[in-house]
CSV table of C-alpha atoms in Angstrom, one decimal:
chain,number,residue,atom,x,y,z
Y,1,MET,CA,-31.6,-11.1,1.5
Y,2,MET,CA,-28.5,-11.5,3.3
Y,3,LYS,CA,-27.1,-9.5,5.3
Y,4,THR,CA,-22.9,-9.6,6.1
Y,5,ILE,CA,-20.4,-6.4,7.6
Y,6,PHE,CA,-16.7,-6.4,6.3
Y,7,THR,CA,-14.2,-5.2,8.1
Y,8,SER,CA,-10.5,-3.1,7.0
Y,9,GLU,CA,-8.2,-0.9,9.2
Y,10,SER,CA,-5.7,1.7,8.4
Y,11,VAL,CA,-3.0,3.9,9.5
Y,12,THR,CA,-1.3,7.4,9.3
Y,13,GLU,CA,2.3,7.6,8.5
Y,14,GLY,CA,2.7,7.9,12.0
Y,15,HIS,CA,2.4,4.6,13.5
Y,16,PRO,CA,5.8,2.8,14.0
Y,17,ASP,CA,5.2,0.4,11.0
Y,18,LYS,CA,4.7,2.9,7.8
Y,19,MET,CA,6.9,4.7,9.4
Y,20,CYS,CA,9.5,2.1,8.7
Y,21,ASP,CA,7.5,1.7,5.8
Y,22,LEU,CA,7.9,4.8,4.6
Y,23,ILE,CA,12.1,5.4,5.4
Y,24,SER,CA,12.8,2.4,3.3
Y,25,ASP,CA,10.6,3.9,0.1
Y,26,ALA,CA,12.3,7.1,0.9
Y,27,ILE,CA,15.6,5.3,0.2
Y,28,LEU,CA,14.5,4.0,-2.6
Y,29,ASP,CA,13.6,7.0,-4.1
Y,30,ALA,CA,17.4,8.8,-3.5
Y,31,MET,CA,18.8,5.7,-5.2
Y,32,LEU,CA,16.9,5.4,-7.6
Y,33,VAL,CA,17.6,9.7,-8.7
Y,34,GLN,CA,21.0,8.7,-8.9
Y,35,ASP,CA,20.8,5.5,-10.2
Y,36,PRO,CA,18.3,4.0,-11.8
Y,37,ASN,CA,19.1,0.1,-11.5
Y,38,SER,CA,20.0,0.4,-8.4
Y,39,ARG,CA,19.2,-2.9,-7.0
Y,40,VAL,CA,17.0,-2.3,-3.0
Y,41,ALA,CA,15.7,-4.4,0.0
Y,42,CYS,CA,15.7,-2.1,2.0
Y,43,GLU,CA,13.7,-2.7,6.0
Y,44,ALA,CA,14.0,-0.6,8.5
Y,45,SER,CA,12.8,-1.6,12.3
Y,46,ALA,CA,11.9,1.4,14.9
Y,47,THR,CA,11.7,1.3,18.5
Y,48,PHE,CA,11.5,3.6,21.7
Y,49,GLY,CA,15.0,6.2,20.6
Y,50,LEU,CA,16.6,3.9,17.8
Y,51,ILE,CA,16.0,3.1,14.2
Y,52,HIS,CA,17.7,0.0,12.3
Y,53,ILE,CA,18.5,0.1,8.6
Y,54,MET,CA,19.2,-3.3,6.8
Y,55,GLY,CA,19.3,-5.2,3.6
Y,56,GLU,CA,20.7,-5.9,0.5
Y,57,ILE,CA,21.6,-3.0,-1.7
Y,58,VAL,CA,23.7,-3.0,-4.3
Y,59,THR,CA,23.9,0.9,-6.2
Y,60,LYS,CA,26.1,3.4,-8.2
Y,61,ALA,CA,24.5,6.1,-6.0
Y,62,GLN,CA,25.8,8.1,-2.7
Y,63,VAL,CA,23.3,8.8,-0.8
Y,64,ASP,CA,23.6,10.5,3.2
Y,65,ILE,CA,21.2,7.5,4.5
Y,66,GLU,CA,21.6,9.0,7.9
Y,67,GLN,CA,20.3,12.2,7.2
Y,68,LEU,CA,17.6,10.8,4.5
Y,69,VAL,CA,16.1,9.1,7.5
Y,70,ARG,CA,16.3,11.7,9.7
Y,71,LYS,CA,14.4,14.0,7.1
Y,72,THR,CA,11.5,11.6,6.9
Y,73,ILE,CA,11.2,11.1,10.4
Y,74,LEU,CA,10.7,14.7,10.5
Y,75,GLU,CA,8.3,14.6,7.9
Y,76,ILE,CA,6.3,12.7,9.5
Y,77,GLY,CA,5.8,14.9,12.5
Y,78,TYR,CA,7.9,13.4,15.8
Y,79,ASP,CA,10.3,16.4,15.8
Y,80,LYS,CA,9.7,17.2,19.9
Y,81,ASP,CA,11.3,15.0,22.2
Y,82,GLU,CA,7.8,14.8,24.4
Y,83,TYR,CA,5.8,13.1,20.9
Y,84,GLY,CA,8.4,10.1,22.8
Y,85,PHE,CA,10.4,9.8,19.4
Y,86,ASN,CA,12.3,13.2,17.6
Y,87,GLY,CA,14.1,12.7,14.4
Y,88,ASN,CA,16.8,15.2,15.4
Y,89,THR,CA,17.8,13.2,18.3
Y,90,CYS,CA,17.3,9.5,17.5
Y,91,SER,CA,19.9,6.6,17.2
Y,92,ILE,CA,20.3,5.5,13.4
Y,93,ILE,CA,22.0,1.9,12.7
Y,94,ARG,CA,22.5,0.7,9.4
Y,95,THR,CA,23.9,-2.9,8.9
Y,96,LEU,CA,23.8,-2.5,5.0
Y,97,HIS,CA,25.3,-5.1,1.9
Y,98,ALA,CA,25.5,-6.3,-1.5
Y,99,GLN,CA,22.8,-8.7,-3.3
Y,100,SER,CA,23.7,-11.5,-3.0
Y,101,SER,CA,25.6,-13.0,-6.4
Y,102,ASP,CA,23.5,-16.0,-6.3
Y,103,ILE,CA,20.1,-13.5,-6.8
Y,104,ALA,CA,21.7,-11.5,-8.9
Y,105,MET,CA,23.1,-13.9,-11.6
Y,106,GLY,CA,18.9,-15.1,-12.4
Y,107,VAL,CA,17.8,-11.6,-12.1
Y,108,ASP,CA,20.3,-10.1,-14.8
Y,109,ARG,CA,19.9,-13.1,-17.3
Y,110,SER,CA,16.6,-14.7,-17.2
Y,111,PHE,CA,16.4,-19.2,-17.4
Y,112,GLU,CA,14.1,-17.8,-20.3
Y,113,SER,CA,18.0,-16.4,-21.8
Y,114,LYS,CA,20.7,-19.2,-21.5
Y,115,ASN,CA,17.7,-22.0,-22.9
Y,116,GLY,CA,17.3,-20.1,-26.4
Y,117,GLY,CA,14.3,-17.9,-25.6
Y,118,PHE,CA,13.9,-14.1,-25.9
Y,119,GLU,CA,17.6,-14.0,-28.0
Y,120,ASN,CA,19.6,-10.4,-28.1
Y,121,GLN,CA,17.3,-9.3,-26.1
Y,122,ILE,CA,17.8,-7.7,-22.1
Y,123,ASP,CA,15.7,-10.7,-20.7
Y,124,LEU,CA,15.3,-10.0,-16.5
Y,125,GLY,CA,14.8,-12.9,-14.4
Y,126,ALA,CA,12.2,-12.6,-11.5
Y,127,GLY,CA,14.1,-11.9,-7.9
Y,128,ASP,CA,12.4,-14.3,-6.3
Y,129,GLN,CA,9.8,-17.5,-6.1
Y,130,GLY,CA,6.3,-15.9,-5.2
Y,131,ILE,CA,2.8,-15.8,-5.3
Y,132,MET,CA,1.3,-12.5,-5.7
Y,133,PHE,CA,-2.6,-11.3,-5.8
Y,134,GLY,CA,-4.4,-8.4,-7.3
Y,135,PHE,CA,-8.0,-7.6,-7.3
Y,136,ALA,CA,-10.6,-4.7,-8.1
Y,137,CYS,CA,-14.8,-4.3,-7.5
Y,138,SER,CA,-17.3,-2.4,-8.7
Y,139,ASP,CA,-17.7,-0.7,-5.1
Y,140,THR,CA,-16.1,2.3,-5.5
Y,141,LYS,CA,-15.1,4.4,-7.8
Y,142,GLU,CA,-11.8,3.3,-7.5
Y,143,TYR,CA,-12.8,0.2,-7.8
Y,144,MET,CA,-11.7,-1.0,-4.3
Y,145,PRO,CA,-13.5,-2.3,-1.5
Y,146,LEU,CA,-15.4,0.3,0.6
Y,147,SER,CA,-13.9,0.0,3.6
Y,148,ILE,CA,-9.7,-0.1,2.8
Y,149,HIS,CA,-11.2,2.4,0.8
Y,150,LEU,CA,-12.9,4.6,3.6
Y,151,ALA,CA,-10.3,3.3,6.6
Y,152,HIS,CA,-7.5,5.4,4.4
Y,153,LEU,CA,-9.3,8.9,3.6
Y,154,LEU,CA,-9.7,8.9,7.6
Y,155,THR,CA,-6.3,8.2,8.3
Y,156,LYS,CA,-5.0,10.7,5.9
Y,157,LYS,CA,-7.5,13.2,7.3
Y,158,LEU,CA,-6.4,12.3,10.7
Y,159,ALA,CA,-3.0,13.2,10.0
Y,160,ASN,CA,-4.1,16.9,7.9
Y,161,VAL,CA,-5.8,17.9,10.4
Y,162,ARG,CA,-3.2,17.4,13.0
Y,163,LYS,CA,-0.5,19.5,10.2
Y,164,ASP,CA,-2.7,22.1,9.2
Y,165,ASN,CA,-3.0,22.7,13.0
Y,166,SER,CA,-6.9,22.5,12.9
Y,167,LEU,CA,-6.4,19.9,16.0
Y,168,ASN,CA,-3.0,20.7,17.1
Y,169,TYR,CA,-3.5,18.5,20.1
Y,170,LEU,CA,-2.7,15.3,18.5
Y,171,ARG,CA,0.1,13.6,17.5
Y,172,PRO,CA,1.6,11.0,14.8
Y,173,ASP,CA,0.2,8.2,16.0
Y,174,GLY,CA,-3.7,6.9,14.6
Y,175,LYS,CA,-5.8,3.9,13.3
Y,176,SER,CA,-9.2,3.6,11.5
Y,177,GLN,CA,-11.0,1.0,11.5
Y,178,VAL,CA,-14.4,0.6,9.0
Y,179,SER,CA,-16.9,-1.8,8.8
Y,180,VAL,CA,-19.8,-1.4,6.1
Y,181,GLN,CA,-23.0,-3.0,6.0
Y,182,TYR,CA,-23.1,-5.3,2.9
Y,183,GLU,CA,-26.9,-6.4,1.4
Y,184,ASN,CA,-26.6,-9.4,-1.9
Y,185,GLY,CA,-23.1,-8.4,-2.0
Y,186,LYS,CA,-23.2,-4.4,-2.4
Y,187,PRO,CA,-22.3,-1.8,0.5
Y,188,LEU,CA,-25.6,-0.9,2.3
Y,189,ARG,CA,-24.2,0.9,5.5
Y,190,VAL,CA,-20.9,1.5,8.2
Y,191,ASP,CA,-21.7,0.2,10.1
Y,192,THR,CA,-19.3,1.0,12.8
Y,193,ILE,CA,-16.4,3.6,13.0
Y,194,ILE,CA,-13.4,3.8,15.2
Y,195,ILE,CA,-10.6,6.2,15.4
Y,196,ALA,CA,-7.6,6.1,17.8
Y,197,ALA,CA,-6.1,9.3,18.1
Y,198,GLN,CA,-2.6,10.0,19.9
Y,199,HIS,CA,-3.1,13.8,20.9
Y,200,ARG,CA,-1.5,15.8,24.0
Y,201,PRO,CA,-2.1,15.0,28.1
Y,202,ASP,CA,-3.8,17.6,28.8
Y,203,ILE,CA,-7.0,17.2,26.3
Y,204,SER,CA,-10.7,15.4,27.7
Y,205,GLN,CA,-11.4,12.1,25.9
Y,206,TRP,CA,-14.5,14.2,25.6
Y,207,ARG,CA,-13.4,16.9,23.3
Y,208,ILE,CA,-11.6,14.0,21.1
Y,209,ARG,CA,-14.5,12.6,20.8
Y,210,ARG,CA,-16.3,15.6,19.4
Y,211,ASP,CA,-13.4,17.3,17.7
Y,212,ILE,CA,-12.4,13.8,16.4
Y,213,ILE,CA,-16.7,12.8,15.1
Y,214,ASP,CA,-16.8,17.0,13.1
Y,215,LYS,CA,-13.5,17.7,12.0
Y,216,VAL,CA,-12.5,13.5,10.7
Y,217,ILE,CA,-15.6,11.0,10.4
Y,218,LYS,CA,-18.1,13.1,9.2
Y,219,PRO,CA,-16.2,15.1,6.6
Y,220,VAL,CA,-15.2,12.0,5.3
Y,221,ILE,CA,-17.6,9.8,5.4
Y,222,PRO,CA,-21.0,10.4,3.1
Y,223,ASN,CA,-24.0,11.5,4.5
Y,224,HIS,CA,-25.6,8.1,3.3
Y,225,LEU,CA,-23.6,5.8,4.5
Y,226,LEU,CA,-24.5,7.1,7.9
Y,227,ASP,CA,-27.4,6.6,10.1
Y,228,LYS,CA,-28.8,6.8,14.0
Y,229,ASN,CA,-27.5,2.6,14.3
Y,230,THR,CA,-24.1,3.5,12.7
Y,231,LYS,CA,-21.4,3.7,16.2
Y,232,PHE,CA,-18.1,5.6,16.3
Y,233,LEU,CA,-15.6,4.2,18.8
Y,234,ILE,CA,-12.8,6.8,19.2
Y,235,ASN,CA,-9.7,7.0,21.8
Y,236,THR,CA,-11.7,3.2,23.8
Y,237,THR,CA,-8.8,3.0,26.1
Y,238,GLY,CA,-10.0,6.4,27.1
Y,239,ARG,CA,-6.2,7.9,26.9
Y,240,PHE,CA,-3.5,7.5,23.9
Y,241,VAL,CA,-0.3,9.8,24.4
Y,242,ILE,CA,2.4,7.1,24.3
Y,243,GLY,CA,2.4,6.0,20.6
Y,244,GLY,CA,4.6,5.6,17.5
Y,245,PRO,CA,8.0,3.7,18.6
Y,246,GLN,CA,7.9,4.4,22.1
Y,247,GLY,CA,4.5,2.5,22.5
Y,248,ASP,CA,5.4,-0.3,19.7
Y,249,ALA,CA,8.2,-1.4,17.6
Y,250,GLY,CA,7.8,-0.8,13.9
Y,251,LEU,CA,9.2,-3.1,11.1
Y,252,THR,CA,8.8,-2.4,7.7
Y,253,GLY,CA,6.2,-4.4,5.8
Y,254,ARG,CA,4.1,-5.1,8.7
Y,255,LYS,CA,0.5,-3.4,7.0
Y,256,ILE,CA,1.0,-5.4,4.0
Y,257,ILE,CA,-2.9,-5.5,3.9
Y,258,VAL,CA,-3.0,-2.2,4.7
Y,259,ASP,CA,-1.3,-1.7,2.1
Y,260,THR,CA,-3.7,-3.6,-0.3
Y,261,TYR,CA,-7.1,-4.7,-0.2
Y,262,GLY,CA,-7.6,-4.5,3.3
Y,263,GLY,CA,-8.5,-8.4,3.5
Y,264,TYR,CA,-10.8,-8.1,1.0
Y,265,ALA,CA,-9.3,-10.3,-1.3
Y,266,ARG,CA,-6.0,-12.5,-0.9
Y,267,HIS,CA,-2.9,-11.9,-0.3
Y,268,GLY,CA,0.4,-13.7,-1.3
Y,269,GLY,CA,2.4,-12.7,1.5
Y,270,GLY,CA,5.4,-10.6,0.1
Y,271,ALA,CA,5.5,-7.3,1.1
Y,272,PHE,CA,6.1,-4.0,-1.3
Y,273,SER,CA,8.1,-1.0,0.6
Y,274,GLY,CA,11.6,-0.9,0.8
Y,275,LYS,CA,12.1,-2.8,-2.8
Y,276,ASP,CA,12.9,-1.9,-6.0
Y,277,ALA,CA,11.4,-3.1,-9.6
Y,278,THR,CA,13.0,-6.1,-9.4
Y,279,LYS,CA,11.5,-8.0,-6.4
Y,280,MET,CA,8.0,-8.9,-8.2
Y,281,ASP,CA,6.4,-8.9,-4.5
Y,282,ARG,CA,5.9,-5.5,-5.5
Y,283,THR,CA,6.2,-5.5,-9.4
Y,284,GLY,CA,3.9,-8.3,-9.7
Y,285,SER,CA,1.2,-7.2,-6.7
Y,286,TYR,CA,0.9,-4.3,-8.8
Y,287,ALA,CA,0.3,-6.1,-12.8
Y,288,ALA,CA,-2.0,-8.0,-11.0
Y,289,ARG,CA,-3.9,-5.0,-8.8
Y,290,TYR,CA,-3.9,-3.1,-13.4
Y,291,ILE,CA,-5.0,-6.3,-15.1
Y,292,ALA,CA,-7.9,-6.9,-12.3
Y,293,LYS,CA,-9.1,-3.1,-12.5
Y,294,ASN,CA,-9.1,-2.8,-16.2
Y,295,ILE,CA,-11.5,-6.1,-16.4
Y,296,VAL,CA,-14.0,-4.3,-14.0
Y,297,ALA,CA,-13.7,-1.0,-15.5
Y,298,SER,CA,-14.4,-2.8,-18.9
Y,299,GLY,CA,-17.9,-4.6,-17.6
Y,300,LEU,CA,-15.8,-7.8,-18.0
Y,301,ALA,CA,-16.6,-8.7,-14.3
Y,302,SER,CA,-18.0,-6.7,-11.5
Y,303,VAL,CA,-15.2,-8.1,-9.1
Y,304,CYS,CA,-11.9,-9.7,-10.3
Y,305,GLU,CA,-8.8,-11.5,-8.0
Y,306,ILE,CA,-5.8,-12.2,-10.4
Y,307,GLN,CA,-3.3,-14.2,-9.2
Y,308,LEU,CA,0.3,-14.4,-10.5
Y,309,ALA,CA,3.6,-16.5,-9.7
Y,310,TYR,CA,6.9,-16.5,-10.4
Y,311,ALA,CA,9.9,-18.3,-10.3
Y,312,ILE,CA,13.7,-17.1,-9.3
Y,313,GLY,CA,15.5,-15.9,-12.2
Y,314,VAL,CA,12.1,-17.4,-15.4
Y,315,SER,CA,10.4,-14.2,-16.5
Y,316,LYS,CA,7.6,-15.3,-18.0
Y,317,PRO,CA,5.0,-16.0,-14.9
Y,318,ILE,CA,4.2,-19.7,-13.9
Y,319,SER,CA,1.0,-19.2,-13.7
Y,320,ILE,CA,-2.0,-17.3,-14.0
Y,321,TYR,CA,-5.7,-17.7,-11.8
Y,322,VAL,CA,-8.7,-16.0,-12.5
Y,323,ASN,CA,-11.3,-15.3,-10.4
Y,324,THR,CA,-14.4,-13.4,-11.0
Y,325,ASN,CA,-17.0,-14.3,-8.3
Y,326,ASN,CA,-18.9,-15.5,-11.3
Y,327,THR,CA,-19.3,-12.0,-12.1
Y,328,GLY,CA,-17.7,-12.4,-15.3
Y,329,LYS,CA,-19.7,-12.4,-19.0
Y,330,ILE,CA,-17.1,-15.4,-19.5
Y,331,GLY,CA,-15.7,-17.6,-17.9
Y,332,ASP,CA,-12.4,-17.2,-15.9
Y,333,GLU,CA,-10.5,-19.5,-17.8
Y,334,LYS,CA,-10.8,-18.0,-21.3
Y,335,ILE,CA,-10.3,-14.2,-19.0
Y,336,ALA,CA,-7.0,-16.1,-17.8
Y,337,GLU,CA,-6.3,-17.1,-21.7
Y,338,ALA,CA,-6.6,-13.0,-22.9
Y,339,ILE,CA,-4.4,-12.3,-20.2
Y,340,GLU,CA,-1.9,-14.4,-21.4
Y,341,LYS,CA,-2.5,-13.7,-25.2
Y,342,PHE,CA,-2.2,-9.9,-24.9
Y,343,THR,CA,-0.4,-8.8,-21.7
Y,344,ASP,CA,3.4,-9.3,-21.0
Y,345,LEU,CA,4.1,-10.0,-17.6
Y,346,ARG,CA,8.0,-10.2,-17.4
Y,347,PRO,CA,10.1,-8.5,-15.9
Y,348,ILE,CA,11.4,-5.9,-17.9
Y,349,ALA,CA,8.1,-5.3,-19.0
Y,350,LEU,CA,5.8,-4.4,-16.6
Y,351,ILE,CA,9.5,-2.4,-15.2
Y,352,ASN,CA,9.4,-0.5,-19.0
Y,353,ARG,CA,5.1,-0.3,-19.3
Y,354,PHE,CA,5.0,1.9,-15.7
Y,355,GLU,CA,8.5,2.7,-16.1
Y,356,LEU,CA,9.3,1.3,-12.8
Y,357,ARG,CA,12.5,2.8,-12.4
Y,358,ARG,CA,12.0,6.4,-11.1
Y,359,PRO,CA,11.8,7.4,-7.9
Y,360,ILE,CA,7.7,6.9,-7.2
Y,361,TYR,CA,7.4,4.8,-3.7
Y,362,LYS,CA,8.1,6.7,-1.4
Y,363,GLN,CA,4.7,8.4,-1.7
Y,364,THR,CA,2.7,5.3,-1.5
Y,365,ALA,CA,4.1,4.1,1.5
Y,366,SER,CA,0.8,5.4,3.1
Y,367,TYR,CA,-2.8,5.3,2.9
Y,368,GLY,CA,-2.8,2.5,0.6
Y,369,HIS,CA,-1.0,1.0,-2.6
Y,370,PHE,CA,-3.3,1.3,-5.1
Y,371,GLY,CA,-7.2,2.9,-5.3
Y,372,ARG,CA,-5.1,6.2,-5.4
Y,373,ASN,CA,-6.6,8.4,-7.8
Y,374,ASP,CA,-4.4,11.5,-5.4
Y,375,LEU,CA,-1.7,10.8,-7.3
Y,376,ASP,CA,-0.3,9.1,-10.7
Y,377,LEU,CA,0.4,6.1,-10.3
Y,378,PRO,CA,1.0,3.7,-13.7
Y,379,TRP,CA,-1.2,-0.4,-12.4
Y,380,GLU,CA,-3.4,2.1,-11.6
Y,381,LYS,CA,-4.2,2.8,-15.3
Y,382,THR,CA,-7.3,1.9,-17.3
Y,383,ASP,CA,-5.6,1.5,-20.4
Y,384,LEU,CA,-6.3,-1.7,-21.0
Y,385,VAL,CA,-10.2,-2.0,-21.3
Y,386,GLU,CA,-10.7,-2.5,-25.0
Y,387,VAL,CA,-8.4,-5.2,-24.9
Y,388,PHE,CA,-10.9,-6.9,-22.5
Y,389,LYS,CA,-14.2,-5.0,-24.5
Y,390,ASN,CA,-13.3,-7.3,-27.4
Y,391,ILE,CA,-12.8,-10.2,-26.2
Y,392,ILE,CA,-16.3,-10.7,-25.1
């Protein structure tokens, strides 16, 4: 009998990095509303009193970016000077330019279509080279690792009790961390829960601890996962008043492990937020998750990790890797062959299948891009289950 502990973290939308993710995806969505063919690679950085918007955008859309950035910050909850950051008064700098023509020529028409493939079809090339991973497991009904699933539930609850005034002394910045004990690879119990919650300066540490346990942790974590040995660590420095961009600089794409599987599976390294669907960092990762989830949901394996690799300007992936951690009913090589046979992983096919030219991205910027049963995300559908059942 082998027992191990695995830990994942999540952050609220008021965390400075997540604020930048939200801003980037808000700009992307606004562009797509007016021009679904917008090419967007939009980054944001945040520091005390300042937001910097930068990147490459080609679009017919006319968007008031400054107004949109302020609106996003205010929605998060940074609307008072006493919070250390105020969307009404912060400075905003823009340094945006067009996408490189060298990149565009590979995206507009793929390598294959230039060399005799896909005749008379519009075929996009991948927007960059890269490796993308997708993962699914049977830990939860969402097919996500339990540690990241619970960590997201905690940060979302932390934001909710702030916004509905249940804990009206909380401020937008916050983090959670959950350590799950496994026995022979199956989740057994929660060993440790860490919460860092930004708060008003006049609130005592004992009250914050009591309220977070009673109104955030216990309503979220299933009782059967908690026991007398579960440790609750709340605001362990003793004070968390200075937060958000006043306490730490923020940057788009710096929470890629929070966005995906909490470190339980590998990550190719590319961030998601602020990137349109021609960017395979995003679309390829969504496709890999979709395939992995359908494989686990079909019963073909209880754990599945998929890697896709793309070359800039080339439409088809150059490799497909499958790892079921010895839980597959058939060999991983056979599963990879089935993926190649039954799925079309070209950028244009994925864009069409998932309808990725819609403004659906801002909602994913906080609390994870995967396992979101609260959202109708096309890459979370299980409509390939029968395909994978039939290859056994």
